[in-house]
mmCIF file of C-alpha atoms in Angstrom:
data_model
loop_
_atom_site.group_PDB
_atom_site.id
_atom_site.type_symbol
_atom_site.label_atom_id
_atom_site.label_comp_id
_atom_site.label_asym_id
_atom_site.label_seq_id
_atom_site.Cartn_x
_atom_site.Cartn_y
_atom_site.Cartn_z
ATOM 1 C CA UNK A 1 -16.979 28.875 -6.853
ATOM 2 C CA UNK A 2 -17.113 32.346 -4.495
ATOM 3 C CA UNK A 3 -15.971 36.024 -5.180
ATOM 4 C CA UNK A 4 -14.585 35.175 -1.013
ATOM 5 C CA UNK A 5 -11.967 32.625 -2.177
ATOM 6 C CA UNK A 6 -10.668 34.672 -5.057
ATOM 7 C CA UNK A 7 -7.524 35.984 -5.330
ATOM 8 C CA UNK A 8 -5.580 37.704 -7.249
ATOM 9 C CA UNK A 9 -2.843 35.327 -7.384
ATOM 10 C CA UNK A 10 -5.083 33.252 -8.825
ATOM 11 C CA UNK A 11 -7.041 35.842 -11.614
ATOM 12 C CA UNK A 12 -3.434 35.841 -12.947
ATOM 13 C CA UNK A 13 -2.683 32.831 -13.688
ATOM 14 C CA UNK A 14 -5.864 32.780 -15.396
ATOM 15 C CA UNK A 15 -4.580 35.532 -17.171
ATOM 16 C CA UNK A 16 -0.748 34.495 -17.144
ATOM 17 C CA UNK A 17 0.224 37.346 -16.949
ATOM 18 C CA UNK A 18 1.674 38.815 -12.686
ATOM 19 C CA UNK A 19 -0.083 40.026 -10.423
ATOM 20 C CA UNK A 20 1.056 43.785 -10.663
ATOM 21 C CA UNK A 21 -0.365 43.101 -14.517
ATOM 22 C CA UNK A 22 -3.932 43.005 -12.237
ATOM 23 C CA UNK A 23 -3.196 45.618 -10.507
ATOM 24 C CA UNK A 24 -2.384 47.759 -13.431
ATOM 25 C CA UNK A 25 -5.031 46.729 -15.481
ATOM 26 C CA UNK A 26 -7.870 47.010 -12.079
ATOM 27 C CA UNK A 27 -6.399 50.765 -11.628
ATOM 28 C CA UNK A 28 -6.572 52.113 -14.730
ATOM 29 C CA UNK A 29 -2.410 52.281 -14.942
ATOM 30 C CA UNK A 30 -0.106 52.391 -18.345
ATOM 31 C CA UNK A 31 1.707 49.971 -19.671
ATOM 32 C CA UNK A 32 -0.824 47.118 -20.479
ATOM 33 C CA UNK A 33 -1.645 46.329 -23.974
ATOM 34 C CA UNK A 34 -5.328 46.562 -25.174
ATOM 35 C CA UNK A 35 -5.368 42.893 -25.519
ATOM 36 C CA UNK A 36 -3.958 41.660 -22.084
ATOM 37 C CA UNK A 37 -6.141 43.732 -20.272
ATOM 38 C CA UNK A 38 -8.946 41.941 -21.942
ATOM 39 C CA UNK A 39 -8.024 38.988 -20.962
ATOM 40 C CA UNK A 40 -7.892 40.001 -18.169
ATOM 41 C CA UNK A 41 -11.596 41.444 -17.302
ATOM 42 C CA UNK A 42 -11.946 38.189 -19.151
ATOM 43 C CA UNK A 43 -9.853 35.762 -16.027
ATOM 44 C CA UNK A 44 -11.875 37.643 -13.363
ATOM 45 C CA UNK A 45 -15.126 37.588 -15.168
ATOM 46 C CA UNK A 46 -15.087 34.412 -15.907
ATOM 47 C CA UNK A 47 -13.451 33.553 -11.520
ATOM 48 C CA UNK A 48 -15.841 35.636 -10.324
ATOM 49 C CA UNK A 49 -13.810 38.396 -8.935
ATOM 50 C CA UNK A 50 -13.570 41.837 -8.314
ATOM 51 C CA UNK A 51 -10.434 43.796 -6.235
ATOM 52 C CA UNK A 52 -11.397 45.244 -2.825
ATOM 53 C CA UNK A 53 -12.146 49.186 -2.893
ATOM 54 C CA UNK A 54 -10.037 49.778 -0.603
ATOM 55 C CA UNK A 55 -7.126 46.927 -1.212
ATOM 56 C CA UNK A 56 -7.162 49.751 -5.034
ATOM 57 C CA UNK A 57 -7.362 53.268 -3.244
ATOM 58 C CA UNK A 58 -4.408 51.411 -1.361
ATOM 59 C CA UNK A 59 -2.567 49.915 -4.535
ATOM 60 C CA UNK A 60 -3.595 53.436 -6.281
ATOM 61 C CA UNK A 61 -0.458 54.095 -6.165
ATOM 62 C CA UNK A 62 2.199 51.388 -5.037
ATOM 63 C CA UNK A 63 2.593 50.452 -8.755
ATOM 64 C CA UNK A 64 3.837 54.212 -8.683
ATOM 65 C CA UNK A 65 6.629 53.544 -6.680
ATOM 66 C CA UNK A 66 9.989 51.197 -7.753
ATOM 67 C CA UNK A 67 12.186 50.795 -4.935
ATOM 68 C CA UNK A 68 15.431 50.457 -4.954
ATOM 69 C CA UNK A 69 17.918 49.321 -2.117
ATOM 70 C CA UNK A 70 21.934 49.835 -1.954
ATOM 71 C CA UNK A 71 24.203 47.544 0.431
ATOM 72 C CA UNK A 72 27.041 50.490 0.691
ATOM 73 C CA UNK A 73 27.771 53.266 2.492
ATOM 74 C CA UNK A 74 26.584 56.648 2.028
ATOM 75 C CA UNK A 75 29.891 58.549 1.578
ATOM 76 C CA UNK A 76 31.311 56.696 -1.352
ATOM 77 C CA UNK A 77 27.509 55.864 -3.574
ATOM 78 C CA UNK A 78 28.302 59.462 -3.551
ATOM 79 C CA UNK A 79 31.381 59.397 -4.666
ATOM 80 C CA UNK A 80 31.344 55.818 -7.203
ATOM 81 C CA UNK A 81 30.229 56.549 -10.820
ATOM 82 C CA UNK A 82 29.519 53.492 -11.612
ATOM 83 C CA UNK A 83 25.943 53.959 -8.789
ATOM 84 C CA UNK A 84 25.151 57.878 -10.590
ATOM 85 C CA UNK A 85 24.975 56.643 -14.021
ATOM 86 C CA UNK A 86 23.044 53.197 -12.889
ATOM 87 C CA UNK A 87 20.491 55.750 -11.237
ATOM 88 C CA UNK A 88 19.925 57.696 -13.870
ATOM 89 C CA UNK A 89 19.309 54.971 -16.397
ATOM 90 C CA UNK A 90 17.211 54.521 -14.157
ATOM 91 C CA UNK A 91 15.472 57.848 -13.858
ATOM 92 C CA UNK A 92 15.125 57.822 -17.116
ATOM 93 C CA UNK A 93 12.906 54.946 -17.903
ATOM 94 C CA UNK A 94 11.089 55.823 -14.599
ATOM 95 C CA UNK A 95 9.905 59.626 -15.930
ATOM 96 C CA UNK A 96 8.437 58.491 -18.957
ATOM 97 C CA UNK A 97 6.073 56.708 -16.594
ATOM 98 C CA UNK A 98 5.554 58.657 -14.608
ATOM 99 C CA UNK A 99 7.320 56.845 -11.547
ATOM 100 C CA UNK A 100 9.644 58.218 -9.167
ATOM 101 C CA UNK A 101 12.370 55.441 -6.756
ATOM 102 C CA UNK A 102 12.670 54.857 -3.797
ATOM 103 C CA UNK A 103 16.351 55.154 -2.727
ATOM 104 C CA UNK A 104 17.488 52.935 0.764
ATOM 105 C CA UNK A 105 21.172 52.423 1.278
ATOM 106 C CA UNK A 106 21.440 49.004 3.961
ATOM 107 C CA UNK A 107 24.257 48.444 6.267
ATOM 108 C CA UNK A 108 23.754 44.599 5.523
ATOM 109 C CA UNK A 109 21.058 42.256 3.109
ATOM 110 C CA UNK A 110 19.743 40.596 5.952
ATOM 111 C CA UNK A 111 18.645 44.037 6.293
ATOM 112 C CA UNK A 112 18.069 44.933 2.907
ATOM 113 C CA UNK A 113 14.943 41.173 2.780
ATOM 114 C CA UNK A 114 12.788 42.709 5.663
ATOM 115 C CA UNK A 115 13.462 46.492 3.515
ATOM 116 C CA UNK A 116 11.119 44.984 0.524
ATOM 117 C CA UNK A 117 8.981 43.082 2.627
ATOM 118 C CA UNK A 118 8.239 45.892 4.760
ATOM 119 C CA UNK A 119 7.976 47.764 1.439
ATOM 120 C CA UNK A 120 5.896 45.244 -0.299
ATOM 121 C CA UNK A 121 2.983 44.559 2.514
ATOM 122 C CA UNK A 122 3.067 48.493 2.845
ATOM 123 C CA UNK A 123 1.840 48.796 0.086
ATOM 124 C CA UNK A 124 5.016 51.263 -0.917
ATOM 125 C CA UNK A 125 6.041 49.866 -4.161
ATOM 126 C CA UNK A 126 5.324 48.445 -7.039
ATOM 127 C CA UNK A 127 8.570 46.021 -7.350
ATOM 128 C CA UNK A 128 11.563 46.659 -6.810
ATOM 129 C CA UNK A 129 15.395 46.482 -8.498
ATOM 130 C CA UNK A 130 17.701 44.255 -6.429
ATOM 131 C CA UNK A 131 21.652 45.110 -7.071
ATOM 132 C CA UNK A 132 25.488 42.963 -6.190
ATOM 133 C CA UNK A 133 24.293 39.458 -5.633
ATOM 134 C CA UNK A 134 25.983 37.469 -3.451
ATOM 135 C CA UNK A 135 26.287 33.406 -3.269
ATOM 136 C CA UNK A 136 23.563 31.687 -1.786
ATOM 137 C CA UNK A 137 21.805 35.424 -0.882
ATOM 138 C CA UNK A 138 18.694 35.459 0.702
ATOM 139 C CA UNK A 139 16.214 38.612 -1.201
ATOM 140 C CA UNK A 140 16.105 35.571 -3.969
ATOM 141 C CA UNK A 141 13.751 33.029 -1.557
ATOM 142 C CA UNK A 142 12.549 36.064 0.379
ATOM 143 C CA UNK A 143 11.500 37.850 -3.083
ATOM 144 C CA UNK A 144 9.930 35.144 -4.450
ATOM 145 C CA UNK A 145 7.263 34.437 -1.574
ATOM 146 C CA UNK A 146 6.879 37.585 -0.744
ATOM 147 C CA UNK A 147 5.520 37.932 -4.707
ATOM 148 C CA UNK A 148 7.414 40.701 -5.270
ATOM 149 C CA UNK A 149 8.135 41.058 -8.779
ATOM 150 C CA UNK A 150 11.694 42.603 -9.506
ATOM 151 C CA UNK A 151 14.728 43.111 -12.319
ATOM 152 C CA UNK A 152 17.474 41.581 -10.678
ATOM 153 C CA UNK A 153 21.010 43.398 -11.327
ATOM 154 C CA UNK A 154 22.735 39.547 -11.633
ATOM 155 C CA UNK A 155 24.043 36.417 -13.155
ATOM 156 C CA UNK A 156 21.736 34.186 -13.341
ATOM 157 C CA UNK A 157 24.044 31.335 -11.293
ATOM 158 C CA UNK A 158 23.964 33.516 -8.584
ATOM 159 C CA UNK A 159 19.778 35.583 -9.184
ATOM 160 C CA UNK A 160 18.448 32.015 -9.139
ATOM 161 C CA UNK A 161 14.423 31.917 -11.140
ATOM 162 C CA UNK A 162 14.299 35.492 -10.769
ATOM 163 C CA UNK A 163 14.127 37.566 -13.999
ATOM 164 C CA UNK A 164 17.770 38.957 -14.021
ATOM 165 C CA UNK A 165 20.302 41.531 -16.329
ATOM 166 C CA UNK A 166 23.731 41.289 -16.152
ATOM 167 C CA UNK A 167 27.638 41.471 -17.666
ATOM 168 C CA UNK A 168 29.401 38.849 -18.586
ATOM 169 C CA UNK A 169 32.547 39.897 -16.525
ATOM 170 C CA UNK A 170 34.347 37.142 -17.194
ATOM 171 C CA UNK A 171 34.543 37.482 -20.174
ATOM 172 C CA UNK A 172 35.573 41.476 -19.905
ATOM 173 C CA UNK A 173 38.108 40.262 -17.562
ATOM 174 C CA UNK A 174 39.802 37.728 -19.650
ATOM 175 C CA UNK A 175 39.156 40.508 -22.937
ATOM 176 C CA UNK A 176 41.473 42.227 -20.661
ATOM 177 C CA UNK A 177 44.360 40.067 -19.000
ATOM 178 C CA UNK A 178 44.547 39.321 -22.645
ATOM 179 C CA UNK A 179 45.237 42.805 -23.898
ATOM 180 C CA UNK A 180 48.255 43.425 -21.397
ATOM 181 C CA UNK A 181 49.973 40.079 -21.913
ATOM 182 C CA UNK A 182 50.088 41.222 -26.508
ATOM 183 C CA UNK A 183 51.565 44.304 -25.100
ATOM 184 C CA UNK A 184 54.674 42.240 -23.249
ATOM 185 C CA UNK A 185 53.116 42.215 -19.648
ATOM 186 C CA UNK A 186 54.198 39.688 -18.333
ATOM 187 C CA UNK A 187 53.623 40.497 -14.368
ATOM 188 C CA UNK A 188 49.752 42.082 -13.986
ATOM 189 C CA UNK A 189 48.227 42.448 -10.748
ATOM 190 C CA UNK A 190 44.064 43.284 -10.886
ATOM 191 C CA UNK A 191 42.747 44.866 -7.720
ATOM 192 C CA UNK A 192 38.797 44.354 -6.426
ATOM 193 C CA UNK A 193 36.052 44.925 -4.285
ATOM 194 C CA UNK A 194 34.549 43.129 -2.187
ATOM 195 C CA UNK A 195 35.250 39.335 -1.606
ATOM 196 C CA UNK A 196 31.607 38.910 -0.687
ATOM 197 C CA UNK A 197 30.331 39.555 -4.290
ATOM 198 C CA UNK A 198 29.382 37.587 -6.636
ATOM 199 C CA UNK A 199 30.981 39.536 -9.716
ATOM 200 C CA UNK A 200 33.643 40.097 -7.794
ATOM 201 C CA UNK A 201 34.262 36.260 -7.903
ATOM 202 C CA UNK A 202 33.629 35.617 -11.230
ATOM 203 C CA UNK A 203 35.887 37.996 -11.833
ATOM 204 C CA UNK A 204 38.724 36.219 -9.420
ATOM 205 C CA UNK A 205 37.688 33.351 -10.599
ATOM 206 C CA UNK A 206 38.832 34.480 -15.353
ATOM 207 C CA UNK A 207 41.712 36.586 -14.031
ATOM 208 C CA UNK A 208 43.331 32.893 -11.742
ATOM 209 C CA UNK A 209 42.191 31.704 -15.665
ATOM 210 C CA UNK A 210 43.916 33.661 -17.478
ATOM 211 C CA UNK A 211 47.108 34.173 -15.702
ATOM 212 C CA UNK A 212 47.497 29.947 -15.992
ATOM 213 C CA UNK A 213 46.260 30.060 -19.611
ATOM 214 C CA UNK A 214 49.069 32.991 -20.551
ATOM 215 C CA UNK A 215 51.842 30.904 -18.382
ATOM 216 C CA UNK A 216 51.879 34.754 -16.213
ATOM 217 C CA UNK A 217 55.275 34.300 -14.313
ATOM 218 C CA UNK A 218 53.021 37.088 -11.900
ATOM 219 C CA UNK A 219 49.896 37.691 -10.937
ATOM 220 C CA UNK A 220 48.180 39.091 -7.731
ATOM 221 C CA UNK A 221 45.020 39.555 -7.040
ATOM 222 C CA UNK A 222 43.489 42.062 -3.872
ATOM 223 C CA UNK A 223 39.519 42.469 -2.791
ATOM 224 C CA UNK A 224 39.006 46.016 -1.551
ATOM 225 C CA UNK A 225 35.799 47.781 -0.888
ATOM 226 C CA UNK A 226 36.512 49.786 -4.087
ATOM 227 C CA UNK A 227 36.817 53.466 -2.425
ATOM 228 C CA UNK A 228 40.248 55.538 -3.263
ATOM 229 C CA UNK A 229 41.524 54.933 -0.353
ATOM 230 C CA UNK A 230 41.617 50.507 0.100
ATOM 231 C CA UNK A 231 42.382 51.043 -4.012
ATOM 232 C CA UNK A 232 46.248 53.921 -3.222
ATOM 233 C CA UNK A 233 45.930 51.426 -0.751
ATOM 234 C CA UNK A 234 46.303 48.106 -3.005
ATOM 235 C CA UNK A 235 48.645 49.538 -5.044
ATOM 236 C CA UNK A 236 51.762 50.829 -2.911
ATOM 237 C CA UNK A 237 51.665 47.438 -1.114
ATOM 238 C CA UNK A 238 51.892 45.642 -4.746
ATOM 239 C CA UNK A 239 54.160 47.846 -5.808
ATOM 240 C CA UNK A 240 56.756 47.725 -2.652
ATOM 241 C CA UNK A 241 56.840 44.600 -1.005
ATOM 242 C CA UNK A 242 56.861 42.962 -5.077
ATOM 243 C CA UNK A 243 59.870 44.843 -6.002
ATOM 244 C CA UNK A 244 62.465 44.271 -7.619
ATOM 245 C CA UNK A 245 59.514 41.947 -9.509
ATOM 246 C CA UNK A 246 56.564 44.310 -9.151
ATOM 247 C CA UNK A 247 53.252 43.676 -11.738
ATOM 248 C CA UNK A 248 54.985 45.564 -14.668
ATOM 249 C CA UNK A 249 50.936 46.270 -14.751
ATOM 250 C CA UNK A 250 46.896 46.652 -12.498
ATOM 251 C CA UNK A 251 43.334 46.070 -13.661
ATOM 252 C CA UNK A 252 40.998 48.042 -11.005
ATOM 253 C CA UNK A 253 37.891 47.220 -10.169
ATOM 254 C CA UNK A 254 36.375 50.372 -10.635
ATOM 255 C CA UNK A 255 37.743 53.534 -11.834
ATOM 256 C CA UNK A 256 37.908 55.657 -8.451
ATOM 257 C CA UNK A 257 40.988 52.426 -7.431
ATOM 258 C CA UNK A 258 41.757 53.258 -10.557
ATOM 259 C CA UNK A 259 42.538 57.396 -10.386
ATOM 260 C CA UNK A 260 44.281 56.257 -6.319
ATOM 261 C CA UNK A 261 46.368 53.682 -8.345
ATOM 262 C CA UNK A 262 47.512 57.180 -10.800
ATOM 263 C CA UNK A 263 48.301 59.028 -8.412
ATOM 264 C CA UNK A 264 50.186 56.142 -5.821
ATOM 265 C CA UNK A 265 52.214 55.756 -8.593
ATOM 266 C CA UNK A 266 53.290 58.969 -9.364
ATOM 267 C CA UNK A 267 54.394 59.642 -5.542
ATOM 268 C CA UNK A 268 56.671 56.488 -5.968
ATOM 269 C CA UNK A 269 58.602 58.261 -9.247
ATOM 270 C CA UNK A 270 57.284 55.604 -11.182
ATOM 271 C CA UNK A 271 56.244 56.814 -14.562
ATOM 272 C CA UNK A 272 52.826 55.208 -16.055
ATOM 273 C CA UNK A 273 52.467 53.789 -18.285
ATOM 274 C CA UNK A 274 56.548 53.011 -18.613
ATOM 275 C CA UNK A 275 56.800 51.824 -15.469
ATOM 276 C CA UNK A 276 53.739 50.252 -14.741
ATOM 277 C CA UNK A 277 50.204 50.531 -17.362
ATOM 278 C CA UNK A 278 46.810 50.672 -15.567
ATOM 279 C CA UNK A 279 43.381 50.244 -16.306
ATOM 280 C CA UNK A 280 40.152 50.611 -15.063
ATOM 281 C CA UNK A 281 36.796 49.451 -15.473
ATOM 282 C CA UNK A 282 33.684 51.049 -15.612
ATOM 283 C CA UNK A 283 34.564 53.802 -18.452
ATOM 284 C CA UNK A 284 33.864 57.717 -16.499
ATOM 285 C CA UNK A 285 34.307 61.131 -17.067
ATOM 286 C CA UNK A 286 37.451 60.092 -14.437
ATOM 287 C CA UNK A 287 39.105 57.953 -16.671
ATOM 288 C CA UNK A 288 39.057 60.438 -19.150
ATOM 289 C CA UNK A 289 40.219 63.785 -17.143
ATOM 290 C CA UNK A 290 43.037 62.268 -16.068
ATOM 291 C CA UNK A 291 46.413 62.577 -17.257
ATOM 292 C CA UNK A 292 47.970 60.052 -18.684
ATOM 293 C CA UNK A 293 43.672 59.536 -19.715
ATOM 294 C CA UNK A 294 43.216 56.158 -18.548
ATOM 295 C CA UNK A 295 42.864 52.839 -20.528
ATOM 296 C CA UNK A 296 39.158 50.825 -19.007
ATOM 297 C CA UNK A 297 36.996 48.447 -19.759
ATOM 298 C CA UNK A 298 33.989 50.235 -20.749
ATOM 299 C CA UNK A 299 29.959 49.721 -20.931
ATOM 300 C CA UNK A 300 27.030 52.136 -21.522
ATOM 301 C CA UNK A 301 26.299 52.276 -17.333
ATOM 302 C CA UNK A 302 23.543 54.525 -18.006
ATOM 303 C CA UNK A 303 21.982 52.387 -20.148
ATOM 304 C CA UNK A 304 21.838 49.142 -18.186
ATOM 305 C CA UNK A 305 20.182 50.878 -15.799
ATOM 306 C CA UNK A 306 17.610 51.569 -18.496
ATOM 307 C CA UNK A 307 17.267 48.228 -19.505
ATOM 308 C CA UNK A 308 17.247 47.277 -15.212
ATOM 309 C CA UNK A 309 14.294 49.804 -15.124
ATOM 310 C CA UNK A 310 12.417 48.004 -18.698
ATOM 311 C CA UNK A 311 12.891 45.106 -17.731
ATOM 312 C CA UNK A 312 11.111 45.194 -14.037
ATOM 313 C CA UNK A 313 7.988 47.334 -15.472
ATOM 314 C CA UNK A 314 7.645 43.472 -18.462
ATOM 315 C CA UNK A 315 8.167 41.740 -14.930
ATOM 316 C CA UNK A 316 4.978 43.159 -13.644
ATOM 317 C CA UNK A 317 2.832 43.134 -17.022
ATOM 318 C CA UNK A 318 4.179 40.041 -17.635
ATOM 319 C CA UNK A 319 4.798 40.944 -21.200
ATOM 320 C CA UNK A 320 8.796 41.792 -20.785
ATOM 321 C CA UNK A 321 11.482 39.836 -22.505
ATOM 322 C CA UNK A 322 13.027 38.272 -19.777
ATOM 323 C CA UNK A 323 16.397 37.765 -18.501
ATOM 324 C CA UNK A 324 19.005 38.370 -20.478
ATOM 325 C CA UNK A 325 23.162 40.304 -21.036
ATOM 326 C CA UNK A 326 22.928 43.280 -21.455
ATOM 327 C CA UNK A 327 26.838 44.492 -23.843
ATOM 328 C CA UNK A 328 30.280 43.164 -22.975
ATOM 329 C CA UNK A 329 32.027 45.911 -21.277
ATOM 330 C CA UNK A 330 34.453 46.887 -24.434
ATOM 331 C CA UNK A 331 38.460 47.679 -24.320
ATOM 332 C CA UNK A 332 39.152 51.092 -24.809
ATOM 333 C CA UNK A 333 42.828 51.834 -24.595
ATOM 334 C CA UNK A 334 44.109 55.753 -23.648
ATOM 335 C CA UNK A 335 47.487 56.825 -22.292
ATOM 336 C CA UNK A 336 47.292 54.474 -19.630
ATOM 337 C CA UNK A 337 48.969 51.506 -21.105
ATOM 338 C CA UNK A 338 51.351 51.198 -23.150
ATOM 339 C CA UNK A 339 53.961 47.095 -23.332
ATOM 340 C CA UNK A 340 56.236 47.303 -20.007
ATOM 341 C CA UNK A 341 59.583 49.999 -20.609
ATOM 342 C CA UNK A 342 58.898 51.977 -22.919
#
């Protein structure tokens, strides 16, 4: 076999690593064990392959940048604590490896597919972190076709063959509903996120199942865009249109909407938690600064971002842990939940 006929993909297959790992080895970048580096060089010698000098020069900076595209409005992204904490977690790992984060906002998933392809073909990134998966997400097939090293932040049922990290949202929703029911609430509502998102659908299904199992007297669900304005509007609707049999407890899919819901309750002359209990998702500082403080489903979002970044480098080097869950959000009761009427 001649050098011109051999590809980096064949070298990676012979060495049992990813194409990104071969690039790391030949560009003398950190992130590989000596044993893996030696195995790659041996495979290249056996196949008679050597990197093209021009391509090698272009690839030199590629592994120093990680891509992250988020399909959210810029205004909302700047206000939402979840993504700020997640990005800070990613950055904490990139700093250790002297890498940079290339962050872009997109309007649609289809736009992101084009962006990821442009990044990869332009050798701007060494890999990407993919977030906010949908059912039948087109990014799965696209990154497989392009061979981009990625880590998918989403449940394996949404991410196909991609290496993924995820939280068990269904279990967390079930715990939240059971907790409120144990306090004596029989009419419970949920103000959810965007309906198109896969994790929203999972939370919706888990809420419905928990409501049926517990035989609640009333169960409402409303989808929103995660903004405070939408959370306030949904809360106002639930507390007025459902009267007098309105919900006595509301679960929110993020902390911004829960804080907005607290303001709406005060506006309507309702006391929290005596008249209505509120429970937030994502336990940010916002939840601890309100009066009363907000009960929340707590998880380490910063740690989640760091684990996503570490897993991505594992994909690039071929030495990662593979797909795995991160700790499930845990209920943290505070001043915004109590038995109804107490």
